[in-house]
mmCIF file of C-alpha atoms in Angstrom:
data_model
loop_
_atom_site.group_PDB
_atom_site.id
_atom_site.type_symbol
_atom_site.label_atom_id
_atom_site.label_comp_id
_atom_site.label_asym_id
_atom_site.label_seq_id
_atom_site.Cartn_x
_atom_site.Cartn_y
_atom_site.Cartn_z
ATOM 1 C CA MET A 1 34.524 5.148 -0.728
ATOM 2 C CA ASP A 2 34.444 2.695 2.136
ATOM 3 C CA PRO A 3 33.414 -0.603 0.455
ATOM 4 C CA GLN A 4 31.665 -1.944 3.558
ATOM 5 C CA LEU A 5 29.755 1.276 4.127
ATOM 6 C CA THR A 6 28.775 1.463 0.469
ATOM 7 C CA GLU A 7 27.606 -2.142 0.419
ATOM 8 C CA TYR A 8 25.546 -1.570 3.555
ATOM 9 C CA LEU A 9 23.926 1.571 2.112
ATOM 10 C CA THR A 10 22.975 0.086 -1.240
ATOM 11 C CA GLN A 11 21.254 -2.908 0.391
ATOM 12 C CA GLN A 12 18.830 -0.821 2.462
ATOM 13 C CA ARG A 13 15.156 -0.524 1.493
ATOM 14 C CA TRP A 14 15.242 3.229 2.010
ATOM 15 C CA TYR A 15 18.176 3.770 -0.367
ATOM 16 C CA ALA A 16 16.758 5.733 -3.327
ATOM 17 C CA GLY A 17 19.669 5.481 -5.755
ATOM 18 C CA ARG A 18 19.256 1.913 -6.998
ATOM 19 C CA ASN A 19 18.723 3.002 -10.588
ATOM 20 C CA ARG A 20 21.663 5.436 -10.561
ATOM 21 C CA GLU A 21 25.424 4.939 -10.816
ATOM 22 C CA LEU A 22 26.967 5.609 -7.406
ATOM 23 C CA THR A 23 30.271 7.453 -7.730
ATOM 24 C CA GLY A 24 31.013 8.459 -4.137
ATOM 25 C CA ALA A 25 29.961 7.937 -0.525
ATOM 26 C CA GLU A 26 31.798 9.967 2.097
ATOM 27 C CA PRO A 27 30.867 10.637 5.756
ATOM 28 C CA ALA A 28 30.025 14.304 6.269
ATOM 29 C CA LEU A 29 29.551 13.827 10.015
ATOM 30 C CA VAL A 30 30.247 11.056 12.516
ATOM 31 C CA VAL A 31 28.875 11.438 16.050
ATOM 32 C CA ALA A 32 29.581 8.794 18.684
ATOM 33 C CA LEU A 33 26.342 8.044 20.544
ATOM 34 C CA ARG A 34 28.065 5.266 22.465
ATOM 35 C CA ASP A 35 31.512 3.677 22.291
ATOM 36 C CA ASP A 36 30.291 1.205 19.687
ATOM 37 C CA VAL A 37 27.462 3.178 18.027
ATOM 38 C CA ASP A 38 27.810 6.100 15.636
ATOM 39 C CA LEU A 39 25.312 8.432 14.042
ATOM 40 C CA VAL A 40 26.638 9.036 10.525
ATOM 41 C CA LEU A 41 25.556 11.518 7.870
ATOM 42 C CA LEU A 42 26.732 10.086 4.559
ATOM 43 C CA ASP A 43 27.016 12.226 1.425
ATOM 44 C CA VAL A 44 26.569 10.188 -1.745
ATOM 45 C CA SER A 45 27.179 11.317 -5.316
ATOM 46 C CA TYR A 46 26.062 9.962 -8.689
ATOM 47 C CA ASP A 47 27.179 10.317 -12.269
ATOM 48 C CA ASP A 48 23.878 11.796 -13.445
ATOM 49 C CA GLY A 49 22.921 14.699 -11.208
ATOM 50 C CA PRO A 50 22.589 15.889 -7.613
ATOM 51 C CA GLY A 51 23.661 13.678 -4.757
ATOM 52 C CA GLU A 52 21.908 12.880 -1.481
ATOM 53 C CA ARG A 53 22.633 12.810 2.224
ATOM 54 C CA TYR A 54 21.647 9.762 4.262
ATOM 55 C CA GLN A 55 21.458 9.254 8.005
ATOM 56 C CA LEU A 56 22.771 5.998 9.427
ATOM 57 C CA VAL A 57 22.941 4.682 12.990
ATOM 58 C CA LEU A 58 25.708 2.106 12.843
ATOM 59 C CA ARG A 59 27.295 -0.403 15.126
ATOM 60 C CA GLN A 60 31.043 -0.559 14.624
ATOM 61 C CA GLY A 61 32.967 -3.659 15.610
ATOM 62 C CA GLU A 62 35.227 -6.431 14.370
ATOM 63 C CA GLY A 63 35.550 -4.859 10.941
ATOM 64 C CA GLU A 64 31.818 -5.034 10.254
ATOM 65 C CA VAL A 65 29.210 -2.346 9.695
ATOM 66 C CA GLY A 66 25.610 -2.950 10.742
ATOM 67 C CA ASP A 67 22.381 -1.165 11.599
ATOM 68 C CA ALA A 68 22.139 -0.469 15.309
ATOM 69 C CA LEU A 69 18.498 0.602 15.457
ATOM 70 C CA GLY A 70 17.326 -2.986 15.762
ATOM 71 C CA ASP A 71 19.012 -3.183 19.164
ATOM 72 C CA PRO A 72 16.428 -2.128 21.806
ATOM 73 C CA GLU A 73 19.221 -0.684 23.959
ATOM 74 C CA VAL A 74 20.303 1.656 21.155
ATOM 75 C CA ALA A 75 16.708 2.644 20.405
ATOM 76 C CA ASN A 76 16.163 3.435 24.084
ATOM 77 C CA LEU A 77 19.418 5.397 24.100
ATOM 78 C CA LEU A 78 17.927 7.724 21.461
ATOM 79 C CA LEU A 79 14.660 7.910 23.395
ATOM 80 C CA GLY A 80 16.538 8.853 26.552
ATOM 81 C CA LEU A 81 18.514 11.553 24.769
ATOM 82 C CA ILE A 82 15.259 13.094 23.552
ATOM 83 C CA ALA A 83 13.710 12.871 27.025
ATOM 84 C CA ASP A 84 16.771 14.656 28.478
ATOM 85 C CA SER A 85 16.860 17.268 25.661
ATOM 86 C CA ALA A 86 20.527 16.353 25.338
ATOM 87 C CA THR A 87 23.140 17.599 22.900
ATOM 88 C CA ILE A 88 25.951 15.459 21.499
ATOM 89 C CA GLY A 89 28.287 17.415 19.300
ATOM 90 C CA PRO A 90 26.174 19.160 16.644
ATOM 91 C CA VAL A 91 23.170 16.869 17.190
ATOM 92 C CA SER A 92 20.381 18.189 19.402
ATOM 93 C CA PHE A 93 17.687 16.073 20.995
ATOM 94 C CA ALA A 94 14.632 17.910 22.315
ATOM 95 C CA ALA A 95 11.442 16.927 24.113
ATOM 96 C CA GLU A 96 8.306 18.935 23.425
ATOM 97 C CA PRO A 97 7.097 21.089 26.331
ATOM 98 C CA ASP A 98 5.080 19.042 28.839
ATOM 99 C CA ALA A 99 5.460 15.871 26.751
ATOM 100 C CA GLU A 100 5.345 12.604 28.672
ATOM 101 C CA LEU A 101 7.905 10.194 27.210
ATOM 102 C CA PRO A 102 8.166 6.492 27.960
ATOM 103 C CA ALA A 103 11.434 5.205 29.376
ATOM 104 C CA GLY A 104 13.112 1.813 29.200
ATOM 105 C CA GLU A 105 10.316 0.353 27.094
ATOM 106 C CA THR A 106 10.483 -2.590 24.732
ATOM 107 C CA ALA A 107 11.506 -1.312 21.306
ATOM 108 C CA ARG A 108 10.776 -2.823 17.905
ATOM 109 C CA VAL A 109 11.553 -1.622 14.391
ATOM 110 C CA MET A 110 8.595 -1.423 12.036
ATOM 111 C CA GLY A 111 9.339 -3.251 8.804
ATOM 112 C CA ALA A 112 6.984 -1.747 6.221
ATOM 113 C CA GLU A 113 8.502 1.672 5.540
ATOM 114 C CA GLN A 114 10.494 2.568 2.456
ATOM 115 C CA SER A 115 11.906 6.049 3.057
ATOM 116 C CA ASN A 116 12.299 6.252 6.834
ATOM 117 C CA THR A 117 12.850 3.883 9.734
ATOM 118 C CA SER A 118 10.411 3.850 12.651
ATOM 119 C CA VAL A 119 10.873 2.355 16.094
ATOM 120 C CA VAL A 120 7.878 1.701 18.347
ATOM 121 C CA PHE A 121 8.351 1.847 22.115
ATOM 122 C CA ASP A 122 5.911 -0.518 23.831
ATOM 123 C CA GLU A 123 2.887 0.860 21.920
ATOM 124 C CA ALA A 124 3.425 4.239 23.652
ATOM 125 C CA ALA A 125 5.590 6.253 21.270
ATOM 126 C CA ILE A 126 7.054 5.989 17.781
ATOM 127 C CA LEU A 127 10.416 7.393 16.687
ATOM 128 C CA LYS A 128 10.712 8.131 12.981
ATOM 129 C CA LEU A 129 14.328 8.446 11.866
ATOM 130 C CA PHE A 130 14.631 10.340 8.585
ATOM 131 C CA ARG A 131 16.957 8.479 6.239
ATOM 132 C CA ARG A 132 17.283 11.072 3.460
ATOM 133 C CA VAL A 133 18.312 14.265 5.220
ATOM 134 C CA THR A 134 17.511 17.690 3.761
ATOM 135 C CA SER A 135 18.216 21.145 5.128
ATOM 136 C CA GLY A 136 15.146 23.231 5.870
ATOM 137 C CA VAL A 137 11.958 23.079 7.927
ATOM 138 C CA ASN A 138 10.589 19.538 7.918
ATOM 139 C CA PRO A 139 6.856 19.687 7.073
ATOM 140 C CA ASP A 140 6.013 16.508 8.989
ATOM 141 C CA ILE A 141 7.421 17.928 12.226
ATOM 142 C CA GLU A 142 6.071 21.391 11.493
ATOM 143 C CA LEU A 143 2.449 20.437 10.809
ATOM 144 C CA THR A 144 2.276 17.682 13.431
ATOM 145 C CA ARG A 145 3.470 20.234 16.007
ATOM 146 C CA VAL A 146 0.994 22.899 14.864
ATOM 147 C CA LEU A 147 -1.953 20.503 14.898
ATOM 148 C CA GLY A 148 -0.979 18.943 18.225
ATOM 149 C CA ARG A 149 -0.536 22.265 19.992
ATOM 150 C CA ALA A 150 -3.887 23.408 18.603
ATOM 151 C CA GLY A 151 -5.510 20.388 20.233
ATOM 152 C CA SER A 152 -6.524 18.584 17.044
ATOM 153 C CA PRO A 153 -7.838 15.086 17.822
ATOM 154 C CA HIS A 154 -6.895 13.953 14.320
ATOM 155 C CA VAL A 155 -3.114 13.812 14.708
ATOM 156 C CA ALA A 156 -0.786 11.880 16.993
ATOM 157 C CA PRO A 157 0.883 14.577 19.150
ATOM 158 C CA LEU A 158 4.568 15.344 18.666
ATOM 159 C CA LEU A 159 6.696 14.338 21.670
ATOM 160 C CA GLY A 160 10.219 15.260 20.595
ATOM 161 C CA THR A 161 12.735 15.823 17.806
ATOM 162 C CA MET A 162 16.295 15.192 16.672
ATOM 163 C CA SER A 163 18.061 17.871 14.624
ATOM 164 C CA LEU A 164 21.415 19.112 13.418
ATOM 165 C CA ASP A 165 22.765 22.377 14.837
ATOM 166 C CA GLY A 166 25.347 24.794 13.517
ATOM 167 C CA GLY A 167 23.810 25.612 10.149
ATOM 168 C CA PRO A 168 20.500 25.574 8.294
ATOM 169 C CA GLU A 169 17.706 23.836 10.163
ATOM 170 C CA THR A 170 18.017 20.108 9.477
ATOM 171 C CA ALA A 171 15.655 17.537 10.961
ATOM 172 C CA LEU A 172 16.998 14.076 11.757
ATOM 173 C CA GLY A 173 13.990 12.485 13.432
ATOM 174 C CA MET A 174 10.717 12.946 15.288
ATOM 175 C CA LEU A 175 9.044 11.199 18.210
ATOM 176 C CA ALA A 176 5.241 11.071 18.366
ATOM 177 C CA ARG A 177 2.614 9.332 20.410
ATOM 178 C CA PHE A 178 1.919 5.864 19.007
ATOM 179 C CA ALA A 179 -1.631 5.209 17.830
ATOM 180 C CA ASP A 180 -2.333 2.012 19.735
ATOM 181 C CA ASN A 181 -5.036 -0.358 18.463
ATOM 182 C CA ALA A 182 -5.210 1.538 15.175
ATOM 183 C CA ALA A 183 -5.997 0.151 11.727
ATOM 184 C CA GLU A 184 -4.668 1.579 8.475
ATOM 185 C CA GLY A 185 -7.318 3.065 6.231
ATOM 186 C CA TRP A 186 -6.069 1.155 3.198
ATOM 187 C CA ASP A 187 -6.340 -2.201 4.952
ATOM 188 C CA MET A 188 -9.866 -1.410 6.124
ATOM 189 C CA ALA A 189 -10.957 -0.291 2.665
ATOM 190 C CA VAL A 190 -9.525 -3.344 0.916
ATOM 191 C CA ALA A 191 -11.190 -5.641 3.474
ATOM 192 C CA SER A 192 -14.481 -3.945 2.663
ATOM 193 C CA THR A 193 -14.060 -4.559 -1.065
ATOM 194 C CA ARG A 194 -13.290 -8.218 -0.403
ATOM 195 C CA ASP A 195 -16.584 -8.540 1.469
ATOM 196 C CA LEU A 196 -18.415 -6.937 -1.440
ATOM 197 C CA TYR A 197 -16.811 -9.181 -4.045
ATOM 198 C CA ALA A 198 -17.690 -12.248 -2.014
ATOM 199 C CA GLU A 199 -21.400 -11.346 -1.826
ATOM 200 C CA GLY A 200 -22.447 -11.669 -5.446
ATOM 201 C CA ASP A 201 -26.125 -10.828 -4.854
ATOM 202 C CA LEU A 202 -25.702 -7.876 -2.469
ATOM 203 C CA TYR A 203 -25.051 -4.183 -3.017
ATOM 204 C CA ALA A 204 -22.293 -2.198 -1.310
ATOM 205 C CA ASN A 205 -24.708 -0.850 1.328
ATOM 206 C CA GLU A 206 -25.903 -4.369 2.180
ATOM 207 C CA VAL A 207 -22.662 -6.211 2.924
ATOM 208 C CA GLY A 208 -21.354 -6.515 6.456
ATOM 209 C CA GLY A 209 -18.131 -4.718 5.572
ATOM 210 C CA ASP A 210 -19.760 -1.569 4.157
ATOM 211 C CA PHE A 211 -17.201 1.230 4.473
ATOM 212 C CA ALA A 212 -19.322 4.288 3.642
ATOM 213 C CA GLY A 213 -19.887 5.307 7.250
ATOM 214 C CA GLU A 214 -16.160 5.310 7.900
ATOM 215 C CA SER A 215 -15.559 7.232 4.665
ATOM 216 C CA GLU A 216 -17.967 9.926 5.813
ATOM 217 C CA ARG A 217 -16.232 10.188 9.191
ATOM 218 C CA LEU A 218 -12.862 10.319 7.434
ATOM 219 C CA GLY A 219 -14.099 13.214 5.301
ATOM 220 C CA GLN A 220 -15.100 15.046 8.459
ATOM 221 C CA ALA A 221 -11.659 14.451 9.976
ATOM 222 C CA VAL A 222 -9.835 15.753 6.887
ATOM 223 C CA ALA A 223 -12.045 18.864 6.867
ATOM 224 C CA ALA A 224 -11.272 19.455 10.540
ATOM 225 C CA VAL A 225 -7.518 19.183 9.922
ATOM 226 C CA HIS A 226 -7.748 21.623 7.019
ATOM 227 C CA ALA A 227 -9.734 24.047 9.184
ATOM 228 C CA THR A 228 -7.167 23.889 11.990
ATOM 229 C CA LEU A 229 -4.267 24.442 9.604
ATOM 230 C CA ALA A 230 -6.101 27.415 8.075
ATOM 231 C CA ASP A 231 -6.778 28.904 11.519
ATOM 232 C CA GLU A 232 -3.223 28.407 12.758
ATOM 233 C CA LEU A 233 -1.199 29.165 9.608
ATOM 234 C CA GLY A 234 -3.567 31.294 7.535
ATOM 235 C CA THR A 235 -4.900 31.237 3.991
ATOM 236 C CA ALA A 236 -4.256 33.212 0.834
ATOM 237 C CA THR A 237 -5.717 33.679 -2.625
ATOM 238 C CA ALA A 238 -3.854 32.446 -5.692
ATOM 239 C CA LEU A 239 -4.643 31.591 -9.285
ATOM 240 C CA PHE A 240 -5.385 28.056 -10.402
ATOM 241 C CA PRO A 241 -1.904 26.514 -11.056
ATOM 242 C CA VAL A 242 -2.379 25.727 -14.736
ATOM 243 C CA ALA A 243 1.332 26.098 -15.549
ATOM 244 C CA ILE A 244 2.349 23.551 -12.882
ATOM 245 C CA MET A 245 -0.239 21.043 -14.052
ATOM 246 C CA LEU A 246 0.719 21.485 -17.704
ATOM 247 C CA GLU A 247 4.372 20.964 -16.818
ATOM 248 C CA ARG A 248 3.528 17.667 -15.133
ATOM 249 C CA LEU A 249 1.333 16.643 -18.067
ATOM 250 C CA GLU A 250 4.099 17.364 -20.561
ATOM 251 C CA ALA A 251 6.655 15.350 -18.600
ATOM 252 C CA VAL A 252 4.372 12.328 -18.178
ATOM 253 C CA ALA A 253 3.061 12.394 -21.745
ATOM 254 C CA ALA A 254 6.628 12.363 -23.031
ATOM 255 C CA SER A 255 7.257 8.982 -21.414
ATOM 256 C CA VAL A 256 3.786 7.386 -21.330
ATOM 257 C CA PRO A 257 2.242 7.115 -24.830
ATOM 258 C CA GLN A 258 -1.182 6.229 -23.420
ATOM 259 C CA VAL A 259 -1.330 9.600 -21.640
ATOM 260 C CA ARG A 260 -0.228 11.373 -24.807
ATOM 261 C CA GLU A 261 -3.506 10.308 -26.420
ATOM 262 C CA TYR A 262 -5.433 12.366 -23.854
ATOM 263 C CA ALA A 263 -3.008 15.308 -23.602
ATOM 264 C CA ALA A 264 -5.020 17.754 -25.696
ATOM 265 C CA ALA A 265 -8.251 17.017 -23.804
ATOM 266 C CA ILE A 266 -6.486 17.297 -20.452
ATOM 267 C CA GLU A 267 -4.905 20.611 -21.416
ATOM 268 C CA SER A 268 -8.306 21.908 -22.474
ATOM 269 C CA ARG A 269 -9.744 21.090 -19.028
ATOM 270 C CA TYR A 270 -6.871 22.923 -17.353
ATOM 271 C CA ARG A 271 -7.036 25.937 -19.668
ATOM 272 C CA ALA A 272 -10.739 26.373 -18.927
ATOM 273 C CA LEU A 273 -9.768 27.198 -15.324
ATOM 274 C CA GLU A 274 -6.859 29.501 -16.163
ATOM 275 C CA GLY A 275 -7.054 32.725 -14.176
ATOM 276 C CA GLN A 276 -9.605 31.363 -11.665
ATOM 277 C CA PRO A 277 -8.831 32.461 -8.094
ATOM 278 C CA ILE A 278 -8.535 29.712 -5.506
ATOM 279 C CA THR A 279 -7.940 29.622 -1.759
ATOM 280 C CA VAL A 280 -4.625 28.094 -0.723
ATOM 281 C CA GLN A 281 -3.231 27.055 2.649
ATOM 282 C CA ARG A 282 -0.972 24.434 4.207
ATOM 283 C CA ILE A 283 -2.277 20.935 3.490
ATOM 284 C CA HIS A 284 -1.164 17.328 3.910
ATOM 285 C CA GLY A 285 0.082 17.168 0.320
ATOM 286 C CA ASP A 286 0.131 13.387 -0.198
ATOM 287 C CA LEU A 287 -3.130 12.221 1.296
ATOM 288 C CA HIS A 288 -4.433 8.734 0.580
ATOM 289 C CA LEU A 289 -5.862 5.763 2.471
ATOM 290 C CA GLY A 290 -2.374 4.628 3.484
ATOM 291 C CA GLN A 291 -1.824 7.934 5.316
ATOM 292 C CA VAL A 292 -4.758 7.638 7.710
ATOM 293 C CA LEU A 293 -5.316 5.479 10.795
ATOM 294 C CA ARG A 294 -8.592 4.521 12.456
ATOM 295 C CA THR A 295 -8.285 4.416 16.234
ATOM 296 C CA PRO A 296 -11.143 3.305 18.495
ATOM 297 C CA GLU A 297 -12.023 6.999 18.894
ATOM 298 C CA THR A 298 -11.435 8.717 15.557
ATOM 299 C CA TRP A 299 -9.451 9.008 12.303
ATOM 300 C CA LEU A 300 -5.839 10.246 12.427
ATOM 301 C CA LEU A 301 -3.804 11.750 9.590
ATOM 302 C CA ILE A 302 -0.108 10.799 9.548
ATOM 303 C CA ASP A 303 3.059 11.519 7.553
ATOM 304 C CA PHE A 304 2.716 15.200 6.634
ATOM 305 C CA GLU A 305 5.840 15.058 4.477
ATOM 306 C CA GLY A 306 4.155 16.005 1.193
ATOM 307 C CA GLU A 307 4.435 14.518 -2.261
ATOM 308 C CA PRO A 308 7.518 12.313 -2.748
ATOM 309 C CA GLY A 309 9.951 13.661 -5.302
ATOM 310 C CA GLN A 310 9.142 17.315 -4.701
ATOM 311 C CA SER A 311 11.636 19.729 -3.179
ATOM 312 C CA LEU A 312 11.227 20.805 0.422
ATOM 313 C CA ASP A 313 10.079 24.265 -0.675
ATOM 314 C CA GLN A 314 7.428 22.734 -2.934
ATOM 315 C CA ARG A 315 6.199 20.442 -0.183
ATOM 316 C CA ARG A 316 5.806 23.388 2.203
ATOM 317 C CA ALA A 317 4.108 25.684 -0.298
ATOM 318 C CA PRO A 318 0.434 26.525 0.316
ATOM 319 C CA ASP A 319 -1.923 24.657 -1.993
ATOM 320 C CA SER A 320 -5.634 24.100 -2.440
ATOM 321 C CA PRO A 321 -7.227 21.728 0.082
ATOM 322 C CA LEU A 322 -8.814 20.121 -2.969
ATOM 323 C CA ARG A 323 -5.469 18.495 -3.709
ATOM 324 C CA ASP A 324 -5.877 16.428 -0.533
ATOM 325 C CA VAL A 325 -9.513 15.673 -1.390
ATOM 326 C CA ALA A 326 -8.513 14.556 -4.881
ATOM 327 C CA GLY A 327 -5.798 12.316 -3.429
ATOM 328 C CA MET A 328 -8.363 10.552 -1.250
ATOM 329 C CA LEU A 329 -10.803 10.149 -4.138
ATOM 330 C CA ARG A 330 -8.108 8.543 -6.267
ATOM 331 C CA SER A 331 -7.177 6.258 -3.382
ATOM 332 C CA TYR A 332 -10.735 4.928 -3.205
ATOM 333 C CA GLN A 333 -10.501 3.871 -6.836
ATOM 334 C CA TYR A 334 -7.212 2.088 -6.158
ATOM 335 C CA ALA A 335 -8.721 0.241 -3.193
ATOM 336 C CA ALA A 336 -11.766 -0.760 -5.247
ATOM 337 C CA PHE A 337 -9.935 -1.982 -8.324
ATOM 338 C CA GLN A 338 -6.715 -3.400 -6.842
ATOM 339 C CA ARG A 339 -8.047 -6.952 -6.989
ATOM 340 C CA LEU A 340 -8.576 -6.635 -10.742
ATOM 341 C CA THR A 341 -4.889 -5.820 -11.217
ATOM 342 C CA GLU A 342 -4.039 -9.301 -9.949
ATOM 343 C CA GLY A 343 -5.470 -10.904 -13.096
ATOM 344 C CA GLY A 344 -7.108 -14.296 -13.241
ATOM 345 C CA GLY A 345 -10.743 -15.269 -13.560
ATOM 346 C CA ASN A 346 -12.914 -15.491 -16.638
ATOM 347 C CA GLU A 347 -14.120 -12.454 -18.532
ATOM 348 C CA GLN A 348 -17.639 -12.574 -17.127
ATOM 349 C CA ARG A 349 -16.331 -12.720 -13.554
ATOM 350 C CA ARG A 350 -13.950 -9.818 -14.190
ATOM 351 C CA LYS A 351 -16.790 -7.724 -15.602
ATOM 352 C CA GLN A 352 -18.835 -8.500 -12.516
ATOM 353 C CA LEU A 353 -15.957 -7.484 -10.239
ATOM 354 C CA ALA A 354 -15.426 -4.291 -12.227
ATOM 355 C CA ALA A 355 -19.073 -3.352 -11.771
ATOM 356 C CA ARG A 356 -18.811 -4.066 -8.052
ATOM 357 C CA ALA A 357 -15.625 -2.011 -7.842
ATOM 358 C CA ARG A 358 -17.252 0.995 -9.519
ATOM 359 C CA GLU A 359 -20.235 0.717 -7.181
ATOM 360 C CA TRP A 360 -17.988 0.556 -4.098
ATOM 361 C CA ALA A 361 -15.778 3.435 -5.258
ATOM 362 C CA ASP A 362 -18.716 5.695 -6.163
ATOM 363 C CA ARG A 363 -20.436 5.038 -2.835
ATOM 364 C CA ASN A 364 -17.357 5.723 -0.729
ATOM 365 C CA ARG A 365 -16.170 8.709 -2.744
ATOM 366 C CA ALA A 366 -19.594 10.294 -2.296
ATOM 367 C CA ALA A 367 -19.600 9.492 1.425
ATOM 368 C CA PHE A 368 -16.153 11.048 1.880
ATOM 369 C CA CYS A 369 -17.219 14.222 0.056
ATOM 370 C CA ASP A 370 -20.424 14.405 2.123
ATOM 371 C CA GLY A 371 -18.394 14.103 5.309
ATOM 372 C CA TYR A 372 -15.914 16.707 4.106
ATOM 373 C CA ALA A 373 -18.729 19.156 3.413
ATOM 374 C CA GLU A 374 -20.410 18.386 6.754
ATOM 375 C CA GLY A 375 -17.091 19.040 8.479
ATOM 376 C CA GLY A 376 -16.902 22.520 6.978
ATOM 377 C CA GLY A 377 -14.464 21.692 4.208
ATOM 378 C CA THR A 378 -13.882 23.845 1.158
ATOM 379 C CA ASP A 379 -16.959 24.055 -1.056
ATOM 380 C CA ALA A 380 -15.678 22.034 -3.985
ATOM 381 C CA ASP A 381 -16.463 23.406 -7.421
ATOM 382 C CA ALA A 382 -16.970 20.272 -9.538
ATOM 383 C CA GLU A 383 -14.720 21.381 -12.383
ATOM 384 C CA LEU A 384 -11.973 22.494 -10.014
ATOM 385 C CA LEU A 385 -12.025 19.240 -8.068
ATOM 386 C CA ALA A 386 -12.024 17.275 -11.340
ATOM 387 C CA ALA A 387 -8.914 19.174 -12.470
ATOM 388 C CA TYR A 388 -7.058 18.279 -9.266
ATOM 389 C CA GLU A 389 -8.126 14.663 -9.580
ATOM 390 C CA LEU A 390 -6.994 14.681 -13.207
ATOM 391 C CA ASP A 391 -3.601 16.068 -12.184
ATOM 392 C CA LYS A 392 -3.280 13.307 -9.580
ATOM 393 C CA ALA A 393 -4.188 10.640 -12.144
ATOM 394 C CA VAL A 394 -1.563 11.997 -14.565
ATOM 395 C CA TYR A 395 1.039 11.778 -11.792
ATOM 396 C CA GLU A 396 -0.064 8.212 -11.033
ATOM 397 C CA ALA A 397 0.202 7.239 -14.691
ATOM 398 C CA GLY A 398 3.824 8.345 -14.744
ATOM 399 C CA TYR A 399 4.557 6.450 -11.543
ATOM 400 C CA GLU A 400 2.792 3.249 -12.581
ATOM 401 C CA ALA A 401 4.434 3.215 -16.015
ATOM 402 C CA ARG A 402 7.843 3.257 -14.301
ATOM 403 C CA HIS A 403 7.241 0.989 -11.338
ATOM 404 C CA ARG A 404 4.026 -1.049 -11.718
ATOM 405 C CA PRO A 405 2.974 -1.288 -15.363
ATOM 406 C CA HIS A 406 0.208 -3.763 -14.527
ATOM 407 C CA TRP A 407 -1.474 -0.978 -12.496
ATOM 408 C CA LEU A 408 -1.350 1.581 -15.327
ATOM 409 C CA ASP A 409 -4.948 0.945 -16.380
ATOM 410 C CA LEU A 410 -6.192 2.416 -13.082
ATOM 411 C CA PRO A 411 -5.072 6.024 -13.659
ATOM 412 C CA LEU A 412 -5.687 5.729 -17.410
ATOM 413 C CA GLY A 413 -9.279 4.735 -16.707
ATOM 414 C CA ALA A 414 -9.720 7.739 -14.423
ATOM 415 C CA ILE A 415 -8.256 10.078 -17.035
ATOM 416 C CA ALA A 416 -10.599 8.703 -19.703
ATOM 417 C CA ASN A 417 -13.625 9.060 -17.414
ATOM 418 C CA ILE A 418 -12.827 12.643 -16.413
ATOM 419 C CA VAL A 419 -12.026 14.054 -19.844
ATOM 420 C CA GLY A 420 -14.904 12.126 -21.372
ATOM 421 C CA GLY A 421 -17.395 13.333 -18.794
#
């Protein structure tokens, strides 16, 4: 292993192996983009299972290794290669047909992402460089392309791609139109809850930051995206995935004792739907308020990569649209109750906030579902939707127990409400 390269890798936010013992890191490919800039695919290995492949864009010089994407000249070099549909060695850059790409624009790296790195070009385009590289069709590129070519107003159109030639299809990056003047759904929702908490004598529909209208419009947008994906990629009939849900339940219950207490009741809810036919199609797969943007015109869905931690085949598999609906419903509860996870305040005040949070969540969940139905979304059988929401809450409980124990009460509360209802 190259000590400098290894040190650089392990310090990056998008490096996923922090809790594993790194045993090897060897370049599988080095492509010179410029005399002093290399695109590197780095194969890493661990002592406890499969390794990973990472993509780096590095500046080489004076014995040091550093990220080159922060240099606007290097970012614009990549943009130009995509605009020219160039090929350098086994790396292909391709512009979408009839796409209008900016050139020579100011470039800035966005700082919030964990798994990829995105560069914005003067509020006109955004380049997402995939850090963990996997062979196979990338669902984010695939579905963004399908929706854009179908004329969906609820996705930022794909402008270009980076990929690896000479073997299985391997995506390295994607360029899309940047959603200028857009607000993230999560930020808008949390701002609305703050307004509600501050108005002690008003109901959710009376405060200035009421979010229900936006939730209804978001439901309509999600329904429209589902309809377009169904039209373009088709639907099929399958059986309710009881085995998959039980497998997740077993894994989470084994490590989270609080979930174990509800395991029998959860299994009973799943078993009641065993053998029920459902309609499946391509969906977003990891939909929540952080995956939607409100532009001045409409709602956009972003990041069609699917559920983190799943294999590429699993993320591309058709599923019920209710999985996306359930993800949004769970996200509303998180937005409503996130302030209570911060602690503080006396018991009476916390009870008051909890009542306000339930009111806000119920109002916005209902508005989203109304909008989804108005937009022609799947007619949601209550028990079926509850099962998908329960499966999402079980997943969240496993995640929170590992990473944010102080948030664990949120999915546990949802589980208790669903199985007790």
